[in-house]
Amino acid sequence: MKVISVPSEYCFIGNPVVLELEVDTADPITFSITALTYNKELTGYPYKQGNIYCIQVQIQDVLSSFFDNEFSIIDSDQIISRVNNLTMQYTVTANQMELITGFALRGGISKAAIKRLAQNNFDIFSYKIMNSFGQFIFTTRTFGTKIPIKDTELSNFLFLHPGATIRFVNNKGNSVSTSALPRFTPCSMNIAAVYNQFLIQHGNESGQIDVYVDTVLVFSFVITPGTVSENNYAIRFRNSFGVFELIEVTGTPYQSPEFGEEKKYQTLTEYGFHEEHRQRVSHTDVLEMETGYKSRAEHSFVMDMIKSEECYFIFPDGNESRCLVSAENIKYQERMTTPSSIKLKVRMVDSEEYIGSGLDMTTIMEGRIFDPTFDNTFN
């Protein structure tokens, strides 16, 4: 048995994860994929190619079925925090011979990006994710070293640690440093905490925060104020790299509820004739709104959000509701000279038969001197 190709040490399960072998006979090969507490066996059948037999197997679907735990940030208040369950170690054997032990991650990149990177002898890990002196965070805002972001969208950005000290410097020359961690440790970068620390300690807002690995400037966050609007909404969504990002949406939302099918029935009245009755009708909350004006780069980011499998609509009071986001007739200039907006349809995932609107938890304690733990100490 000869190994022709195996995946790189790290892989995204949204893209093909392929193993290829060369064998001497047409006998079936048993592949065993193991990760966490799971094991899955696949049977592969070689095909003849010239005078040899080859076999190819794709395992991304198997790896995807093993991912059952959401990643978690251990201490989200810290500037750099370790992250659990961002990567999953796995092993593949063929007829009990180990082929690879690697690490799988949720998400993936486009076919066009795979082709272009391969044509230049890169993959997404060597180009970005594991490039310790490049823009290595799991964001789809841009692959470039200047990351445009509004101060209302600052949050935790996940990455694999470069293994050296990380230092943040704002445009006023203020800096904060963090300690090194083992290389490729899954981590979170709380850029909102950095921004707020500069604001509290030095009393100035940061228009740009440069990120240094050791002494090398690797990328920068270019921070602009959030849009001034009476509609301060946002959507948190799982991006193409399988992690969450924020985007503000500032258009005026319009309620456009969708009502379910009426379930009618006939009932006999006391007067001897039938009347038509019905059960309660369910409805689903739907918001129709504009994104607000976005640049060309932000439109690509909006596209990632529209395609996301997991979105949460964030109301001005901070409450979140899981939703499905869609858009029709998207059209914008390829070479955009002025910002433009996209009309969104935000559909909540729950259907409702009963009404409970108007809950305002901020008023629950109005007019009270004591909290619910009041005792008779002062009586």
Short mmCIF file of C-alpha atoms in Angstrom, two decimals:
data_model
loop_
_atom_site.label_atom_id
_atom_site.label_comp_id
_atom_site.label_asym_id
_atom_site.label_seq_id
_atom_site.Cartn_x
_atom_site.Cartn_y
_atom_site.Cartn_z
CA MET A 1 0.00 0.00 0.00
CA LYS A 2 1.40 3.37 -1.09
CA VAL A 3 0.07 6.71 0.10
CA ILE A 4 -0.41 9.10 -2.83
CA SER A 5 -1.94 12.00 -0.87
CA VAL A 6 -3.46 12.77 2.52
CA PRO A 7 -4.99 15.98 3.89
CA SER A 8 -2.80 18.64 5.45
CA GLU A 9 -2.46 18.54 9.23
CA TYR A 10 -5.36 21.03 9.52
CA CYS A 11 -8.48 20.94 7.36
CA PHE A 12 -11.90 22.55 7.04
CA ILE A 13 -14.73 20.02 6.87
CA GLY A 14 -16.75 22.23 4.54
CA ASN A 15 -14.23 21.45 1.80
CA PRO A 16 -13.17 18.04 0.40
CA VAL A 17 -10.94 16.07 2.77
CA VAL A 18 -9.42 13.46 0.45
CA LEU A 19 -7.12 10.48 0.92
CA GLU A 20 -5.67 8.65 -2.10
CA LEU A 21 -3.81 5.33 -2.05
CA GLU A 22 -2.14 3.01 -4.52
CA VAL A 23 -2.59 -0.71 -3.87
CA ASP A 24 -1.54 -3.97 -5.51
CA THR A 25 -4.93 -5.67 -5.84
CA ALA A 26 -8.61 -4.92 -6.22
CA ASP A 27 -9.35 -6.19 -2.71
CA PRO A 28 -11.54 -3.81 -0.63
CA ILE A 29 -9.83 -1.50 1.87
CA THR A 30 -11.31 -0.77 5.30
CA PHE A 31 -10.81 2.82 6.44
CA SER A 32 -11.33 3.70 10.09
CA ILE A 33 -11.91 7.34 11.11
CA THR A 34 -11.62 8.07 14.84
CA ALA A 35 -12.21 11.31 16.75
CA LEU A 36 -13.32 12.11 20.29
CA THR A 37 -15.37 9.07 21.35
CA TYR A 38 -16.49 8.26 17.81
CA ASN A 39 -15.35 5.71 15.26
CA LYS A 40 -16.63 5.17 11.74
CA GLU A 41 -15.54 2.52 9.25
CA LEU A 42 -15.77 2.94 5.49
CA THR A 43 -15.13 0.34 2.81
CA GLY A 44 -13.32 1.47 -0.30
CA TYR A 45 -13.05 -0.40 -3.59
CA PRO A 46 -9.92 0.14 -5.71
CA TYR A 47 -10.21 0.92 -9.42
CA LYS A 48 -7.65 -0.03 -12.05
CA GLN A 49 -5.57 2.72 -13.61
CA GLY A 50 -3.06 1.36 -16.07
CA ASN A 51 -1.14 -1.41 -14.35
CA ILE A 52 -1.97 -0.31 -10.80
CA TYR A 53 -4.99 -0.04 -8.54
CA CYS A 54 -5.97 3.25 -6.94
CA ILE A 55 -8.48 4.15 -4.28
CA GLN A 56 -9.77 7.55 -3.20
CA VAL A 57 -11.98 8.34 -0.24
CA GLN A 58 -13.50 11.60 1.03
CA ILE A 59 -14.05 11.85 4.79
CA GLN A 60 -15.37 15.39 5.34
CA ASP A 61 -18.95 14.18 5.94
CA VAL A 62 -17.79 11.69 8.55
CA LEU A 63 -15.75 14.34 10.35
CA SER A 64 -18.70 16.71 10.23
CA SER A 65 -20.92 14.15 11.97
CA PHE A 66 -18.40 13.95 14.84
CA PHE A 67 -18.60 17.67 15.65
CA ASP A 68 -21.22 17.72 18.40
CA ASN A 69 -19.82 20.37 20.78
CA GLU A 70 -19.92 24.11 20.17
CA PHE A 71 -16.67 25.97 20.73
CA SER A 72 -16.48 27.94 23.97
CA ILE A 73 -14.27 30.83 25.06
CA ILE A 74 -12.80 30.00 28.46
CA ASP A 75 -12.53 33.59 29.75
CA SER A 76 -14.16 36.01 27.32
CA ASP A 77 -13.26 39.08 29.43
CA GLN A 78 -9.54 38.59 28.77
CA ILE A 79 -7.87 40.11 25.71
CA ILE A 80 -6.50 36.72 24.64
CA SER A 81 -8.38 33.63 25.83
CA ARG A 82 -8.07 29.96 25.09
CA VAL A 83 -10.96 28.35 23.19
CA ASN A 84 -12.31 24.84 23.67
CA ASN A 85 -13.66 22.68 20.84
CA LEU A 86 -12.57 24.94 18.00
CA THR A 87 -10.48 22.11 16.53
CA MET A 88 -11.06 18.35 16.64
CA GLN A 89 -8.20 15.88 16.47
CA TYR A 90 -8.84 12.81 14.30
CA THR A 91 -6.99 9.74 13.05
CA VAL A 92 -7.47 7.73 9.85
CA THR A 93 -6.22 4.18 9.31
CA ALA A 94 -6.43 1.89 6.28
CA ASN A 95 -6.40 -1.84 7.02
CA GLN A 96 -5.05 -0.90 10.47
CA MET A 97 -2.17 1.16 9.04
CA GLU A 98 -2.23 4.76 10.28
CA LEU A 99 -2.41 7.27 7.42
CA ILE A 100 -2.80 10.58 9.21
CA THR A 101 -3.51 12.23 12.54
CA GLY A 102 -4.81 15.74 11.95
CA PHE A 103 -7.09 18.51 13.17
CA ALA A 104 -10.48 19.35 11.67
CA LEU A 105 -12.32 22.65 11.88
CA ARG A 106 -15.85 23.67 10.97
CA GLY A 107 -16.39 25.81 7.89
CA GLY A 108 -14.60 26.17 4.59
CA ILE A 109 -13.70 28.47 1.72
CA SER A 110 -15.02 28.89 -1.81
CA LYS A 111 -14.05 26.66 -4.71
CA ALA A 112 -12.67 29.72 -6.50
CA ALA A 113 -10.41 30.47 -3.51
CA ILE A 114 -9.20 26.85 -3.36
CA LYS A 115 -8.26 26.96 -7.05
CA ARG A 116 -6.49 30.31 -6.86
CA LEU A 117 -4.52 29.37 -3.76
CA ALA A 118 -3.51 26.00 -5.26
CA GLN A 119 -2.34 27.69 -8.47
CA ASN A 120 0.04 29.72 -6.30
CA ASN A 121 1.18 26.75 -4.17
CA PHE A 122 -0.85 27.77 -1.11
CA ASP A 123 -3.81 26.50 0.82
CA ILE A 124 -5.95 28.55 3.22
CA PHE A 125 -3.84 27.48 6.19
CA SER A 126 -0.43 28.39 4.77
CA TYR A 127 -1.84 31.59 3.27
CA LYS A 128 -3.88 32.83 6.23
CA ILE A 129 -4.87 30.67 9.22
CA MET A 130 -1.37 29.45 10.14
CA ASN A 131 0.54 32.39 8.70
CA SER A 132 1.92 33.82 11.93
CA PHE A 133 3.06 37.01 10.19
CA GLY A 134 -0.08 37.62 8.17
CA GLN A 135 -3.77 38.28 8.82
CA PHE A 136 -4.59 35.04 10.61
CA ILE A 137 -7.94 35.64 12.35
CA PHE A 138 -11.09 33.75 11.36
CA THR A 139 -12.88 36.70 9.77
CA THR A 140 -14.54 36.95 6.37
CA ARG A 141 -14.57 40.76 6.37
CA THR A 142 -11.38 40.69 4.33
CA PHE A 143 -8.30 38.58 3.67
CA GLY A 144 -6.24 41.76 3.64
CA THR A 145 -4.17 43.26 6.43
CA LYS A 146 -6.48 46.26 6.91
CA ILE A 147 -9.69 45.04 8.55
CA PRO A 148 -12.49 47.63 8.30
CA ILE A 149 -14.92 47.44 11.20
CA LYS A 150 -17.39 49.66 13.04
CA ASP A 151 -17.12 50.16 16.78
CA THR A 152 -20.60 48.60 17.10
CA GLU A 153 -19.27 45.38 15.54
CA LEU A 154 -16.26 44.79 17.79
CA SER A 155 -16.33 41.35 19.38
CA ASN A 156 -14.22 38.21 19.85
CA PHE A 157 -12.17 37.08 16.87
CA LEU A 158 -10.95 33.48 16.88
CA PHE A 159 -7.53 32.36 15.67
CA LEU A 160 -4.72 29.84 16.11
CA HIS A 161 -2.05 31.46 18.27
CA PRO A 162 1.22 32.35 16.48
CA GLY A 163 3.26 31.28 19.51
CA ALA A 164 4.77 34.70 20.27
CA THR A 165 3.74 37.80 22.20
CA ILE A 166 0.86 39.75 20.67
CA ARG A 167 0.87 43.51 21.14
CA PHE A 168 -1.84 46.03 20.33
CA VAL A 169 -0.98 49.66 19.50
CA ASN A 170 -3.56 52.34 18.77
CA ASN A 171 -3.18 55.39 16.55
CA LYS A 172 -2.26 57.49 19.60
CA GLY A 173 0.76 55.32 20.34
CA ASN A 174 -0.76 53.59 23.40
CA SER A 175 -0.06 49.86 23.64
CA VAL A 176 -1.02 46.72 25.52
CA SER A 177 0.81 43.39 25.34
CA THR A 178 -0.22 39.79 25.94
CA SER A 179 1.89 36.77 26.79
CA ALA A 180 2.87 34.08 24.31
CA LEU A 181 1.02 30.77 24.22
CA PRO A 182 2.01 27.48 22.54
CA ARG A 183 1.87 27.78 18.75
CA PHE A 184 -1.52 27.05 17.15
CA THR A 185 -3.39 27.04 20.48
CA PRO A 186 -7.03 27.85 19.62
CA CYS A 187 -7.66 31.33 21.00
CA SER A 188 -10.00 34.30 21.03
CA MET A 189 -8.93 37.91 20.54
CA ASN A 190 -11.30 40.30 22.33
CA ILE A 191 -10.70 43.43 20.30
CA ALA A 192 -13.62 45.17 22.06
CA ALA A 193 -11.75 44.78 25.37
CA VAL A 194 -8.62 46.30 23.79
CA TYR A 195 -10.64 49.22 22.41
CA ASN A 196 -12.32 49.84 25.78
CA GLN A 197 -9.05 49.56 27.69
CA PHE A 198 -7.50 52.29 25.54
CA LEU A 199 -10.63 54.40 26.03
CA ILE A 200 -10.69 54.00 29.83
CA GLN A 201 -6.95 54.33 30.48
CA HIS A 202 -6.12 57.05 27.97
CA GLY A 203 -9.46 58.75 27.36
CA ASN A 204 -9.39 58.54 23.59
CA GLU A 205 -11.15 56.46 20.98
CA SER A 206 -8.95 54.38 18.72
CA GLY A 207 -9.39 54.93 15.01
CA GLN A 208 -6.94 52.13 14.30
CA ILE A 209 -5.51 49.29 16.35
CA ASP A 210 -2.36 47.69 14.97
CA VAL A 211 -1.61 44.07 15.89
CA TYR A 212 2.03 43.05 16.29
CA VAL A 213 3.37 39.51 16.59
CA ASP A 214 6.64 39.88 18.44
CA THR A 215 7.96 43.05 16.78
CA VAL A 216 6.29 42.61 13.39
CA LEU A 217 3.14 44.51 12.39
CA VAL A 218 0.88 41.81 10.91
CA PHE A 219 -2.52 43.46 10.50
CA SER A 220 -4.69 46.36 11.67
CA PHE A 221 -8.28 46.99 12.66
CA VAL A 222 -9.48 50.20 11.02
CA ILE A 223 -12.31 51.29 13.31
CA THR A 224 -15.03 53.76 12.34
CA PRO A 225 -18.01 54.92 14.43
CA GLY A 226 -21.20 52.91 14.08
CA THR A 227 -23.93 54.39 11.93
CA VAL A 228 -25.95 57.05 13.75
CA SER A 229 -29.49 55.72 13.53
CA GLU A 230 -32.58 55.27 15.65
CA ASN A 231 -32.49 51.65 14.45
CA ASN A 232 -29.58 50.12 16.34
CA TYR A 233 -29.87 46.47 15.35
CA ALA A 234 -27.24 43.85 14.63
CA ILE A 235 -27.01 40.27 13.39
CA ARG A 236 -24.62 37.73 14.87
CA PHE A 237 -23.92 34.95 12.40
CA ARG A 238 -21.69 31.93 11.86
CA ASN A 239 -19.32 32.88 9.06
CA SER A 240 -17.66 30.70 6.42
CA PHE A 241 -14.89 29.78 8.88
CA GLY A 242 -17.47 28.35 11.28
CA VAL A 243 -17.20 31.09 13.95
CA PHE A 244 -19.40 34.03 14.88
CA GLU A 245 -19.13 37.64 13.75
CA LEU A 246 -21.28 40.74 14.14
CA ILE A 247 -22.69 43.09 11.53
CA GLU A 248 -24.82 46.15 12.24
CA VAL A 249 -28.06 46.69 10.34
CA THR A 250 -29.54 50.15 10.55
CA GLY A 251 -32.47 50.25 8.15
CA THR A 252 -36.00 50.76 9.45
CA PRO A 253 -37.53 47.34 10.23
CA TYR A 254 -41.10 46.60 9.16
CA GLN A 255 -43.10 43.77 10.67
CA SER A 256 -44.47 41.45 8.00
CA PRO A 257 -45.80 38.40 9.91
CA GLU A 258 -46.48 35.19 8.05
CA PHE A 259 -49.64 33.38 9.17
CA GLY A 260 -50.01 29.63 9.11
CA GLU A 261 -52.76 27.58 7.54
CA GLU A 262 -56.18 27.83 9.17
CA LYS A 263 -57.42 24.55 10.63
CA LYS A 264 -61.20 24.74 10.37
CA TYR A 265 -63.79 22.29 11.52
CA GLN A 266 -67.58 21.96 11.71
CA THR A 267 -69.30 21.75 15.08
CA LEU A 268 -72.94 20.99 15.84
CA THR A 269 -74.72 23.77 17.71
CA GLU A 270 -77.47 23.39 20.26
CA TYR A 271 -79.91 24.55 17.57
CA GLY A 272 -79.29 21.56 15.36
CA PHE A 273 -77.13 23.10 12.65
CA HIS A 274 -73.37 23.23 12.06
CA GLU A 275 -71.05 26.20 12.47
CA GLU A 276 -67.56 26.61 11.17
CA HIS A 277 -64.93 27.02 13.90
CA ARG A 278 -61.16 27.02 13.81
CA GLN A 279 -58.13 26.39 15.98
CA ARG A 280 -55.79 29.22 16.88
CA VAL A 281 -53.70 30.34 13.92
CA SER A 282 -49.93 30.30 14.25
CA HIS A 283 -47.72 33.02 12.90
CA THR A 284 -44.02 33.62 12.36
CA ASP A 285 -42.45 37.01 12.94
CA VAL A 286 -40.75 38.41 9.86
CA LEU A 287 -38.87 41.69 9.64
CA GLU A 288 -38.17 43.40 6.35
CA MET A 289 -35.38 45.94 6.51
CA GLU A 290 -32.41 47.45 4.74
CA THR A 291 -28.87 46.72 5.83
CA GLY A 292 -28.00 50.39 5.74
CA TYR A 293 -25.34 51.71 3.38
CA LYS A 294 -22.39 49.34 2.97
CA SER A 295 -19.12 49.51 1.07
CA ARG A 296 -18.11 46.98 -1.61
CA ALA A 297 -16.10 44.94 0.93
CA GLU A 298 -19.04 44.97 3.36
CA HIS A 299 -21.35 43.64 0.65
CA SER A 300 -19.25 40.46 0.46
CA PHE A 301 -19.51 40.23 4.25
CA VAL A 302 -23.31 40.65 3.99
CA MET A 303 -23.36 37.80 1.45
CA ASP A 304 -21.62 35.55 3.97
CA MET A 305 -24.27 36.46 6.54
CA ILE A 306 -27.14 35.76 4.12
CA LYS A 307 -25.68 32.31 3.37
CA SER A 308 -25.09 31.48 7.05
CA GLU A 309 -26.78 28.46 8.62
CA GLU A 310 -26.97 30.11 12.06
CA CYS A 311 -27.99 33.74 12.63
CA TYR A 312 -29.22 35.70 15.65
CA PHE A 313 -31.06 39.02 15.39
CA ILE A 314 -29.97 41.39 18.16
CA PHE A 315 -32.50 43.98 19.32
CA PRO A 316 -31.46 47.38 20.78
CA ASP A 317 -32.01 46.06 24.34
CA GLY A 318 -29.51 43.26 23.71
CA ASN A 319 -32.04 40.42 23.40
CA GLU A 320 -31.27 37.87 20.69
CA SER A 321 -33.60 35.73 18.59
CA ARG A 322 -32.42 33.03 16.24
CA CYS A 323 -33.47 33.78 12.70
CA LEU A 324 -33.09 32.93 9.04
CA VAL A 325 -31.85 35.76 6.85
CA SER A 326 -32.58 35.96 3.14
CA ALA A 327 -32.53 38.56 0.38
CA GLU A 328 -34.03 38.80 -3.07
CA ASN A 329 -32.78 40.58 -6.16
CA ILE A 330 -29.42 41.56 -4.72
CA LYS A 331 -27.68 43.94 -7.09
CA TYR A 332 -24.65 46.14 -6.54
CA GLN A 333 -21.79 47.51 -8.59
CA GLU A 334 -18.75 45.27 -8.90
CA ARG A 335 -16.55 48.35 -8.77
CA MET A 336 -18.56 50.38 -6.31
CA THR A 337 -17.97 54.11 -6.09
CA THR A 338 -20.71 54.91 -3.56
CA PRO A 339 -22.11 52.76 -0.72
CA SER A 340 -25.42 50.98 -1.28
CA SER A 341 -27.92 49.01 0.79
CA ILE A 342 -29.41 45.51 0.55
CA LYS A 343 -32.98 44.66 1.50
CA LEU A 344 -33.14 41.78 3.98
CA LYS A 345 -35.89 39.45 5.11
CA VAL A 346 -35.29 38.34 8.70
CA ARG A 347 -37.52 35.39 9.62
CA MET A 348 -37.60 34.19 13.23
CA VAL A 349 -37.32 30.42 13.64
CA ASP A 350 -40.23 30.00 16.08
CA SER A 351 -43.86 29.99 15.09
CA GLU A 352 -46.29 31.32 17.69
CA GLU A 353 -49.91 30.57 18.50
CA TYR A 354 -50.14 33.00 21.41
CA ILE A 355 -49.15 36.63 21.89
CA GLY A 356 -46.74 37.80 24.58
CA SER A 357 -45.47 41.06 23.15
CA GLY A 358 -44.63 44.16 25.14
CA LEU A 359 -42.50 42.49 27.83
CA ASP A 360 -40.11 45.09 29.22
CA MET A 361 -37.78 43.65 31.84
CA THR A 362 -36.28 47.07 32.55
CA THR A 363 -39.48 48.21 34.28
CA ILE A 364 -39.98 45.19 36.50
CA MET A 365 -38.27 46.88 39.48
CA GLU A 366 -39.68 50.37 38.92
CA GLY A 367 -40.91 52.04 42.08
CA ARG A 368 -39.24 49.52 44.38
CA ILE A 369 -36.80 50.39 47.14
CA PHE A 370 -35.81 46.84 48.02
CA ASP A 371 -35.03 43.82 45.88
CA PRO A 372 -36.86 40.46 46.23
CA THR A 373 -34.47 39.38 49.02
CA PHE A 374 -35.86 42.05 51.39
CA ASP A 375 -36.17 40.87 54.98
CA ASN A 376 -37.42 42.50 58.20
CA THR A 377 -34.05 43.85 59.36
CA PHE A 378 -35.26 47.46 59.42
CA ASN A 379 -38.69 46.74 60.91
#
